[in-house]
Short mmCIF file of C-alpha atoms and ligand atoms in Angstrom, two decimals:
data_model
loop_
_atom_site.label_atom_id
_atom_site.label_comp_id
_atom_site.label_asym_id
_atom_site.label_seq_id
_atom_site.Cartn_x
_atom_site.Cartn_y
_atom_site.Cartn_z
CA MET A 262 21.71 54.91 120.50
CA LEU A 263 20.08 51.34 120.16
CA LYS A 264 18.23 52.82 123.34
CA ASN A 265 17.85 55.55 121.48
CA LYS A 266 16.60 54.38 118.73
CA SER A 267 13.81 52.34 120.92
CA ALA A 268 12.24 54.56 122.38
CA LEU A 269 12.49 56.86 119.38
CA PHE A 270 10.53 53.79 117.64
CA LEU A 271 7.62 53.50 120.57
CA PHE A 272 6.86 57.73 119.97
CA PHE A 273 6.81 56.62 116.55
CA LEU A 274 3.84 54.18 117.44
CA ILE A 275 1.88 55.62 120.16
CA PHE A 276 2.19 58.80 118.41
CA THR A 277 0.21 57.04 114.43
CA SER A 278 -1.65 55.23 116.39
CA PHE A 279 -3.86 58.85 117.50
CA LEU A 280 -3.95 59.23 114.51
CA PRO A 281 -7.52 58.66 112.26
CA SER A 282 -8.22 55.75 110.07
CA GLN A 283 -7.65 58.05 107.20
CA ILE A 284 -4.26 59.44 107.83
CA LYS A 285 -2.79 56.21 108.96
CA LEU A 286 -2.97 54.25 105.89
CA LYS A 287 -3.01 57.03 102.82
CA SER A 288 -0.61 56.73 101.15
CA ASP A 289 2.52 54.74 101.08
CA ASP A 290 1.62 54.11 104.55
CA PHE A 291 2.47 50.13 103.57
CA ASP A 292 4.74 48.99 101.37
CA LYS A 293 3.08 46.91 98.41
CA THR A 294 6.35 44.49 97.96
CA ILE A 295 5.65 44.05 101.46
CA VAL A 296 1.89 43.11 101.31
CA ALA A 297 2.24 40.94 98.01
CA GLU A 298 5.27 38.28 100.31
CA LYS A 299 2.87 38.70 102.28
CA VAL A 300 -0.27 37.71 100.30
CA ARG A 301 2.36 34.99 99.15
CA THR A 302 3.02 33.33 102.32
CA GLU A 303 -1.03 33.20 103.07
CA PHE A 304 -1.06 31.01 99.35
CA LEU A 305 1.61 28.85 100.38
CA HIS A 306 -0.53 28.00 104.07
CA ALA A 307 -3.34 26.79 102.77
CA TRP A 308 -1.41 25.34 99.02
CA ASN A 309 1.38 23.54 101.52
CA SER A 310 -2.12 22.26 103.87
CA TYR A 311 -4.09 21.43 100.58
CA LYS A 312 -0.26 18.94 100.17
CA GLN A 313 -0.11 17.51 103.74
CA TYR A 314 -4.52 16.20 104.10
CA ALA A 315 -6.04 16.56 100.37
CA TRP A 316 -2.65 15.64 98.02
CA GLY A 317 -4.18 14.13 95.15
CA HIS A 318 -7.72 15.02 96.10
CA ASP A 319 -9.89 17.22 94.05
CA GLU A 320 -10.18 19.78 97.05
CA LEU A 321 -9.25 19.88 100.50
CA ARG A 322 -11.97 19.66 103.82
CA PRO A 323 -9.80 22.26 106.90
CA LEU A 324 -11.60 21.94 109.10
CA THR A 325 -11.66 17.86 109.45
CA LYS A 326 -8.28 17.60 108.23
CA SER A 327 -9.22 16.10 105.22
CA PHE A 328 -10.12 16.11 101.80
CA ARG A 329 -13.41 15.74 98.92
CA ASP A 330 -13.36 14.98 95.53
CA TRP A 331 -16.28 15.84 93.18
CA HIS A 332 -16.53 12.43 91.42
CA SER A 333 -15.71 9.11 91.21
CA ALA A 334 -12.73 10.04 90.78
CA SER A 335 -9.63 13.26 91.44
CA LEU A 336 -9.02 15.70 88.81
CA LEU A 337 -7.33 16.90 90.43
CA MET A 338 -9.17 20.73 91.05
CA THR A 339 -6.52 22.46 93.03
CA PRO A 340 -2.99 22.40 91.32
CA VAL A 341 -4.59 22.45 88.38
CA ASP A 342 -6.59 25.91 89.12
CA ALA A 343 -3.79 27.13 91.48
CA LEU A 344 -0.56 25.77 89.41
CA ASP A 345 -0.97 29.45 87.00
CA VAL A 346 -0.46 31.38 90.65
CA MET A 347 2.70 29.46 91.27
CA TYR A 348 4.14 30.70 87.97
CA LEU A 349 2.91 33.72 88.86
CA MET A 350 4.03 34.07 92.22
CA GLY A 351 7.83 32.73 91.44
CA LEU A 352 7.51 30.28 92.46
CA LYS A 353 9.07 27.79 90.03
CA ASN A 354 9.92 24.71 92.02
CA GLU A 355 6.79 24.71 93.02
CA ALA A 356 5.19 25.16 89.59
CA ASP A 357 7.28 22.92 87.95
CA SER A 358 7.26 19.72 90.36
CA THR A 359 2.88 19.74 90.53
CA LYS A 360 2.85 20.26 87.00
CA GLU A 361 4.88 17.23 86.67
CA PHE A 362 2.46 15.57 88.57
CA ILE A 363 -0.49 17.22 87.13
CA ILE A 364 1.39 15.09 83.99
CA GLN A 365 1.12 12.47 85.11
CA ASN A 366 -1.50 11.10 87.16
CA LEU A 367 -4.60 13.86 85.77
CA SER A 368 -6.83 11.40 83.44
CA PHE A 369 -9.74 12.45 82.28
CA ASP A 370 -11.14 8.87 80.67
CA ARG A 371 -13.26 8.52 83.32
CA ASP A 372 -16.75 7.02 82.93
CA MET A 373 -18.42 10.44 85.16
CA TYR A 374 -20.55 12.93 84.46
CA VAL A 375 -18.81 16.34 85.16
CA LYS A 376 -20.23 20.09 84.49
CA ASN A 377 -19.24 21.11 81.22
CA PHE A 378 -19.78 25.01 83.52
CA GLU A 379 -17.16 24.33 86.97
CA ILE A 380 -14.45 21.70 83.93
CA THR A 381 -14.05 24.32 81.56
CA ILE A 382 -13.26 27.69 83.51
CA ARG A 383 -11.46 25.92 86.58
CA LEU A 384 -9.56 22.67 84.80
CA LEU A 385 -9.30 23.77 80.69
CA GLY A 386 -8.93 27.82 81.68
CA GLY A 387 -6.30 26.88 83.91
CA LEU A 388 -4.31 23.61 81.98
CA LEU A 389 -4.55 26.42 79.35
CA SER A 390 -2.56 29.66 80.77
CA SER A 391 -0.50 27.37 82.84
CA TYR A 392 0.76 25.99 79.42
CA GLN A 393 1.58 29.05 78.18
CA LEU A 394 3.35 30.33 81.04
CA SER A 395 4.93 27.08 81.51
CA GLY A 396 5.77 26.39 76.87
CA ASP A 397 4.97 23.11 77.96
CA LYS A 398 3.21 21.26 75.35
CA LYS A 399 2.03 18.02 77.74
CA LEU A 400 -0.51 20.80 79.31
CA LEU A 401 -1.94 21.32 76.05
CA ASP A 402 -2.18 17.68 75.26
CA LEU A 403 -3.96 17.38 78.29
CA ALA A 404 -6.53 20.32 77.31
CA ASP A 405 -6.82 19.32 73.85
CA ASP A 406 -8.19 16.13 75.08
CA LEU A 407 -10.26 17.47 78.11
CA GLY A 408 -12.03 19.98 75.23
CA THR A 409 -12.78 16.90 73.15
CA ARG A 410 -14.40 14.77 75.81
CA LEU A 411 -16.21 17.56 76.45
CA LEU A 412 -17.84 18.61 72.39
CA PRO A 413 -20.81 16.47 73.44
CA ALA A 414 -22.95 18.76 75.39
CA PHE A 415 -23.01 21.09 72.58
CA ASN A 416 -24.82 18.22 70.57
CA SER A 417 -28.89 19.61 71.36
CA GLN A 418 -31.59 20.83 68.87
CA THR A 419 -30.13 24.84 69.44
CA GLY A 420 -26.50 24.34 69.91
CA MET A 421 -26.27 25.52 73.73
CA PRO A 422 -24.38 23.08 76.12
CA TYR A 423 -26.28 20.67 78.57
CA MET A 424 -24.48 20.82 81.40
CA TYR A 425 -23.93 17.35 82.09
CA VAL A 426 -21.72 15.34 80.01
CA ASN A 427 -20.26 11.88 80.55
CA LEU A 428 -16.45 12.41 79.44
CA LYS A 429 -15.73 8.30 79.33
CA THR A 430 -18.90 8.20 77.35
CA GLY A 431 -20.24 11.09 76.39
CA GLY A 432 -23.29 10.97 77.30
CA VAL A 433 -25.39 14.31 78.58
CA ARG A 434 -28.28 15.48 80.72
CA GLY A 435 -29.62 18.87 82.41
CA GLU A 436 -31.44 20.40 79.69
CA VAL A 437 -32.91 23.18 82.02
CA SER A 438 -29.37 25.15 82.05
CA ASN A 439 -28.58 29.52 82.43
CA PRO A 440 -27.23 31.97 80.37
CA ALA A 441 -23.50 31.42 82.75
CA GLU A 442 -23.26 27.05 82.06
CA ILE A 443 -24.24 28.51 78.40
CA GLY A 444 -22.55 31.24 77.75
CA THR A 445 -18.73 31.78 79.41
CA LEU A 446 -17.04 28.36 77.10
CA LEU A 447 -16.11 30.70 74.85
CA ILE A 448 -12.67 31.61 76.34
CA GLU A 449 -11.17 28.55 76.75
CA PHE A 450 -12.42 27.20 73.87
CA GLY A 451 -11.54 29.33 71.59
CA THR A 452 -8.30 29.70 73.38
CA LEU A 453 -8.54 25.73 72.43
CA SER A 454 -9.53 26.16 68.95
CA LYS A 455 -6.39 29.60 68.45
CA LEU A 456 -4.13 26.93 70.33
CA THR A 457 -4.33 23.87 68.38
CA GLY A 458 -5.50 25.11 65.82
CA ASN A 459 -8.69 23.28 65.23
CA PRO A 460 -11.96 25.64 64.71
CA ILE A 461 -14.03 23.57 66.12
CA PHE A 462 -14.03 24.50 69.88
CA TYR A 463 -14.45 28.14 68.74
CA ASN A 464 -17.76 27.50 66.92
CA LYS A 465 -19.61 25.13 69.26
CA ALA A 466 -18.97 27.96 72.10
CA LYS A 467 -19.27 30.71 69.62
CA ARG A 468 -22.58 29.62 68.53
CA ALA A 469 -24.06 28.34 71.96
CA LEU A 470 -23.70 32.08 72.56
CA VAL A 471 -25.26 33.79 70.16
CA GLU A 472 -27.77 30.95 70.52
CA LEU A 473 -29.37 32.35 73.74
CA TYR A 474 -27.60 35.95 72.87
CA ASN A 475 -30.49 35.45 70.43
CA ARG A 476 -32.97 34.67 72.45
CA ARG A 477 -33.24 37.69 74.86
CA SER A 478 -36.02 39.55 75.15
CA PRO A 479 -37.72 42.16 73.26
CA ILE A 480 -35.64 44.45 75.94
CA GLY A 481 -32.84 43.07 75.58
CA LEU A 482 -32.72 41.05 78.78
CA VAL A 483 -31.95 37.56 79.40
CA GLY A 484 -34.01 35.76 81.61
CA SER A 485 -32.19 33.29 85.22
CA SER A 486 -33.02 29.41 83.58
CA ILE A 487 -33.45 28.26 79.98
CA ASN A 488 -34.19 24.84 77.93
CA ILE A 489 -31.20 24.71 75.81
CA GLU A 490 -33.38 21.46 74.27
CA THR A 491 -36.74 23.61 73.43
CA GLY A 492 -34.77 27.23 73.38
CA GLU A 493 -37.58 28.17 76.19
CA TRP A 494 -37.13 30.28 79.08
CA THR A 495 -38.24 28.17 82.57
CA ASP A 496 -37.96 31.40 84.60
CA SER A 497 -37.36 35.26 83.37
CA THR A 498 -36.64 36.56 86.05
CA SER A 499 -32.56 38.90 84.71
CA HIS A 500 -30.18 39.74 87.34
CA ILE A 501 -26.19 40.08 86.89
CA SER A 502 -25.68 38.13 90.24
CA GLY A 503 -24.32 33.50 90.02
CA GLY A 504 -26.25 31.90 87.06
CA ILE A 505 -26.30 35.30 84.11
CA ASP A 506 -22.73 36.68 85.38
CA SER A 507 -20.10 35.54 83.23
CA TYR A 508 -22.73 34.85 80.04
CA TYR A 509 -21.86 39.10 79.65
CA GLU A 510 -18.26 39.39 81.07
CA TYR A 511 -17.15 36.38 77.93
CA LEU A 512 -19.37 38.51 75.35
CA LEU A 513 -17.22 42.06 76.39
CA LYS A 514 -13.85 39.49 77.23
CA CYS A 515 -14.56 37.84 73.11
CA TRP A 516 -14.50 40.87 71.85
CA HIS A 517 -10.93 41.94 73.42
CA LEU A 518 -9.70 38.75 73.00
CA PHE A 519 -10.55 37.42 69.82
CA ASP A 520 -11.75 40.45 68.31
CA ASP A 521 -14.51 38.97 67.43
CA LYS A 522 -17.25 41.99 65.72
CA ASP A 523 -20.77 39.61 67.42
CA CYS A 524 -19.04 39.89 70.58
CA LYS A 525 -18.29 43.44 70.51
CA GLN A 526 -22.08 44.31 69.42
CA MET A 527 -23.58 41.72 71.69
CA TRP A 528 -21.97 43.45 74.70
CA GLU A 529 -23.01 46.75 73.81
CA THR A 530 -26.76 45.80 73.10
CA SER A 531 -26.67 43.79 76.77
CA LEU A 532 -25.35 46.39 78.37
CA ALA A 533 -27.81 49.12 77.42
CA ALA A 534 -30.26 46.88 78.93
CA VAL A 535 -28.16 46.39 81.91
CA ASN A 536 -27.56 49.64 83.37
CA LYS A 537 -31.42 50.77 82.03
CA TYR A 538 -33.51 47.89 83.69
CA LEU A 539 -30.29 46.22 86.38
CA ALA A 540 -29.28 48.54 88.03
CA ASP A 541 -30.40 50.99 91.00
CA LYS A 542 -29.54 54.18 92.75
CA VAL A 543 -30.59 53.64 96.15
CA HIS A 544 -29.78 55.85 98.69
CA ASN A 545 -27.62 57.48 96.25
CA GLU A 546 -25.62 54.27 96.01
CA LEU A 547 -25.35 52.01 92.76
CA TRP A 548 -26.01 48.14 93.14
CA TYR A 549 -27.94 46.07 90.64
CA GLY A 550 -30.79 44.40 91.29
CA GLN A 551 -33.17 41.61 89.70
CA ALA A 552 -36.00 42.68 87.40
CA ASN A 553 -38.52 41.00 84.68
CA MET A 554 -36.92 39.90 81.67
CA PHE A 555 -39.76 40.94 79.40
CA THR A 556 -41.10 43.74 81.34
CA GLY A 557 -38.81 45.62 82.40
CA LYS A 558 -39.79 46.06 86.25
CA ARG A 559 -38.50 45.12 89.08
CA THR A 560 -38.71 41.79 91.12
CA GLY A 561 -36.25 42.07 93.82
CA THR A 562 -32.86 44.49 95.46
CA GLU A 563 -30.60 41.67 95.79
CA TYR A 564 -26.23 41.86 95.80
CA GLY A 565 -23.94 40.34 96.28
CA ALA A 566 -20.96 38.70 96.40
CA LEU A 567 -20.39 37.33 93.11
CA ASP A 568 -22.55 40.26 91.85
CA ALA A 569 -19.05 41.75 92.86
CA PHE A 570 -17.20 41.68 89.06
CA PHE A 571 -19.35 43.76 87.81
CA PRO A 572 -17.40 46.82 88.58
CA ALA A 573 -14.05 44.53 86.37
CA VAL A 574 -16.27 44.02 83.79
CA LEU A 575 -17.61 48.28 83.83
CA ILE A 576 -14.19 49.52 83.75
CA LEU A 577 -12.80 46.65 81.12
CA SER A 578 -15.43 48.13 79.21
CA GLY A 579 -14.75 52.02 79.96
CA ASP A 580 -18.04 52.64 81.84
CA LYS A 581 -14.80 54.92 85.29
CA LYS A 582 -17.82 56.23 87.29
CA ARG A 583 -20.33 53.40 87.24
CA ALA A 584 -17.85 50.73 87.64
CA GLU A 585 -16.43 52.69 91.39
CA GLN A 586 -19.84 53.89 92.04
CA LEU A 587 -20.44 49.60 92.36
CA GLN A 588 -17.44 49.13 94.27
CA GLU A 589 -17.90 51.45 96.71
CA SER A 590 -21.49 49.70 97.04
CA SER A 591 -19.62 45.96 97.44
CA TYR A 592 -17.09 47.67 99.67
CA LYS A 593 -19.86 48.86 102.18
CA MET A 594 -21.38 45.18 102.41
CA TRP A 595 -18.47 43.71 102.76
CA ASN A 596 -18.14 45.82 105.77
CA LEU A 597 -21.24 44.68 107.07
CA ASN A 598 -20.05 42.07 109.20
CA GLY A 599 -15.97 42.45 108.68
CA ILE A 600 -16.68 39.53 105.70
CA GLU A 601 -19.32 40.23 102.54
CA PRO A 602 -22.36 37.77 102.66
CA GLU A 603 -23.49 36.07 100.13
CA VAL A 604 -26.05 38.13 99.47
CA ILE A 605 -28.29 41.43 100.90
CA ASP A 606 -31.66 43.19 100.13
CA TYR A 607 -29.72 46.74 99.35
CA LYS A 608 -33.25 48.56 100.28
CA THR A 609 -32.81 47.82 103.57
CA MET A 610 -29.28 46.07 104.27
CA LYS A 611 -30.25 42.56 105.47
CA ILE A 612 -29.04 39.47 104.46
CA SER A 613 -30.34 37.25 102.59
CA TYR A 614 -27.93 34.36 102.44
CA GLY A 615 -25.10 34.70 105.36
CA SER A 616 -22.88 32.21 104.60
CA TYR A 617 -19.12 33.42 102.82
CA GLN A 618 -17.75 31.15 100.09
CA LEU A 619 -14.40 32.91 99.68
CA ARG A 620 -15.36 34.57 96.87
CA PRO A 621 -13.20 36.70 94.67
CA GLU A 622 -14.95 38.60 93.15
CA ILE A 623 -14.69 42.07 95.35
CA ILE A 624 -10.82 42.23 95.42
CA GLU A 625 -11.00 41.99 91.38
CA SER A 626 -12.89 45.30 90.73
CA ALA A 627 -10.36 46.50 92.95
CA TYR A 628 -7.51 45.22 91.49
CA TYR A 629 -9.33 46.56 88.12
CA LEU A 630 -10.06 49.40 89.52
CA TYR A 631 -5.55 49.77 91.00
CA PHE A 632 -4.61 49.06 87.29
CA PHE A 633 -7.16 51.15 85.37
CA THR A 634 -6.73 54.21 88.15
CA GLY A 635 -4.55 54.32 90.00
CA LYS A 636 -5.88 55.65 92.80
CA LYS A 637 -4.38 53.52 96.64
CA HIS A 638 -8.19 53.69 97.95
CA TYR A 639 -8.03 50.33 96.04
CA LEU A 640 -5.16 49.49 97.56
CA GLU A 641 -6.23 50.01 100.77
CA MET A 642 -9.65 48.64 100.41
CA GLY A 643 -7.26 45.58 99.45
CA LYS A 644 -5.74 45.57 102.42
CA LYS A 645 -7.80 45.61 104.82
CA ILE A 646 -9.91 42.47 102.46
CA PHE A 647 -6.77 40.45 103.16
CA GLU A 648 -6.42 41.67 106.95
CA ASP A 649 -9.75 40.51 107.56
CA LEU A 650 -9.66 37.40 105.17
CA ILE A 651 -6.98 36.08 108.17
CA GLN A 652 -8.62 37.36 110.93
CA TYR A 653 -11.66 35.02 110.10
CA CYS A 654 -11.02 32.54 107.30
CA LYS A 655 -7.21 31.14 108.49
CA THR A 656 -7.31 27.64 110.05
CA ASP A 657 -4.64 25.67 110.82
CA ALA A 658 -5.39 23.66 107.86
CA GLY A 659 -5.86 26.63 105.75
CA TYR A 660 -9.12 28.55 104.76
CA ALA A 661 -12.05 27.87 105.75
CA ALA A 662 -14.92 29.32 104.73
CA LEU A 663 -17.60 31.14 106.47
CA LYS A 664 -21.21 29.58 107.43
CA ASN A 665 -22.73 32.79 108.59
CA VAL A 666 -21.10 35.69 108.23
CA GLU A 667 -22.41 37.63 111.24
CA THR A 668 -21.39 34.81 113.90
CA LYS A 669 -18.25 34.17 111.76
CA GLU A 670 -19.33 30.65 112.22
CA LYS A 671 -17.03 28.14 110.20
CA SER A 672 -17.56 26.36 107.27
CA ASN A 673 -15.33 23.22 106.14
CA SER A 674 -14.94 23.99 102.98
CA MET A 675 -11.55 25.01 100.57
CA GLU A 676 -13.35 25.28 96.97
CA SER A 677 -10.73 25.95 94.75
CA PHE A 678 -10.96 29.40 94.05
CA PHE A 679 -9.55 30.15 96.95
CA LEU A 680 -6.28 30.25 95.28
CA ALA A 681 -6.91 30.33 91.08
CA GLU A 682 -8.29 33.31 92.22
CA THR A 683 -9.05 35.12 94.97
CA LEU A 684 -5.29 34.75 96.32
CA LYS A 685 -3.96 35.85 92.80
CA TYR A 686 -5.95 38.69 92.83
CA LEU A 687 -4.80 39.55 95.65
CA TYR A 688 -0.78 38.81 94.85
CA LEU A 689 -1.75 40.69 91.66
CA LEU A 690 -2.52 44.22 93.18
CA PHE A 691 -0.13 43.87 95.30
CA ALA A 692 2.69 42.85 92.87
CA PRO A 693 5.24 44.42 90.76
CA LYS A 694 3.96 45.61 87.72
CA GLU A 695 5.95 43.60 85.58
CA THR A 696 3.98 40.69 87.33
CA LEU A 697 1.42 40.60 84.57
CA ASP A 698 -0.15 43.40 82.73
CA LEU A 699 -3.41 43.84 82.35
CA ASN A 700 -3.26 45.31 78.93
CA ASN A 701 -2.57 42.29 77.44
CA VAL A 702 -3.97 39.09 79.07
CA VAL A 703 -7.45 38.42 79.85
CA PHE A 704 -8.96 36.61 82.81
CA ASN A 705 -11.18 34.05 82.49
CA THR A 706 -14.28 34.47 84.77
CA GLU A 707 -12.12 31.70 86.82
CA ALA A 708 -8.95 34.31 86.79
CA HIS A 709 -6.91 32.06 84.68
CA PRO A 710 -4.85 34.36 82.37
CA ILE A 711 -5.28 34.08 78.55
CA HIS A 712 -2.00 35.33 76.37
CA LYS A 713 -2.96 36.53 72.76
CA THR A 714 -0.42 34.91 71.64
CA TRP A 715 -1.91 34.13 68.37
CA ALA A 716 -1.97 38.17 67.44
CA LYS A 717 0.32 39.22 65.12
C1 LIG B 900 -15.38 30.64 90.11
O1 LIG B 900 -16.13 29.48 89.80
C2 LIG B 900 -15.86 31.72 88.90
O2 LIG B 900 -15.41 33.14 89.30
C3 LIG B 900 -17.06 31.39 88.87
O3 LIG B 900 -17.43 32.57 87.37
C4 LIG B 900 -18.07 31.92 89.80
N1 LIG B 900 -17.80 31.78 90.81
C5 LIG B 900 -16.78 31.38 91.27
C6 LIG B 900 -15.92 32.48 92.91
O4 LIG B 900 -17.02 32.69 93.40
#
């Protein structure tokens, strides 16, 4: 009997290996729960490696099995960024002990300049979402302390924030900034206001966003860099890539999260300009490239790993057609080398920057697209990307970024967003629906889910 069964199984394996790959992956060929479980296993591999070689520091360096701190003292970037994933994955004991470690050891009373944007999206966002998931008020107290220390960043003539702020002295520096760093603060600062009852955070971040929007060009585009003291643009190249990307994301999401009508209007005006001047059709594929913010004239045809967030934003705003088309382009970019490069020229399909930083955006978009369309295609896409990540980026101590996606040479870095975003979106793509309902949360740009607990 056992022999017969094994023979049958062997026959099944041989038979299926001759099927074309589309048929092999189609429908329920794989069980979502098994993939979700596997993602959780990989999360634990990365997290336990961090614990073994970098505990208490900002990041793991996977190749040298050591660590990296961003500043003179650690701000526990990886634990804070990764905490809500543990709650979502049902790793409650691990999450609770990590939470206690954070509460005991994280101090913002440090004489050091930090990047307002990075600290806001990773730490403020992480503390707020984990507070909502755990109910532990000490996390909100930490968020309140951090938010208060970041406030001096907004003390410029225009109300747009300086890039760096000293957590102890309130000193500021970095007057040349960009739309992403100015306009990606309202989800976190606004939520802090809603949860503490102190309106100052919302007002400062909202003013910064509006001041930036008000400086858009007559045709509705923003540039790549701006002086926040004078309000003058210092680089007029417009695009949706790194340095601008999440400014657009927050216009849409702040409308949803806070029911803020100004954000709705700013989003709709901005999206129209982006679609008019930045969208590009090449060989019948949809891409978004570069244009001059004043003339709308195309100045570049580059697209990359960071741009791949845009299908998620498009489908969240109801534009299924563009969202699906653009995701196909991102996936084409991924499959050129089995891992996406940082930037390609979509006209020639040549690589402009060949590294891969373990970025999440293409998976984030696959997750949104699956949620809103229910198409298995996006599960298959996520599974393929997950398998590629394991094949090319896994090391015996966590996961490593790639220096070069063609040679697959690794680099000694595992950014905290690999746990906070890349593995979270992969997990949510395959996890049971009850894990989290995308209709009831808004993710900040670092994938920290914020629940609208204040709304009636
Ligand atoms: C993250 O820190 C955030 O997603 C940010 O918006 C863009 N860069 C990284 C991930 O690629």
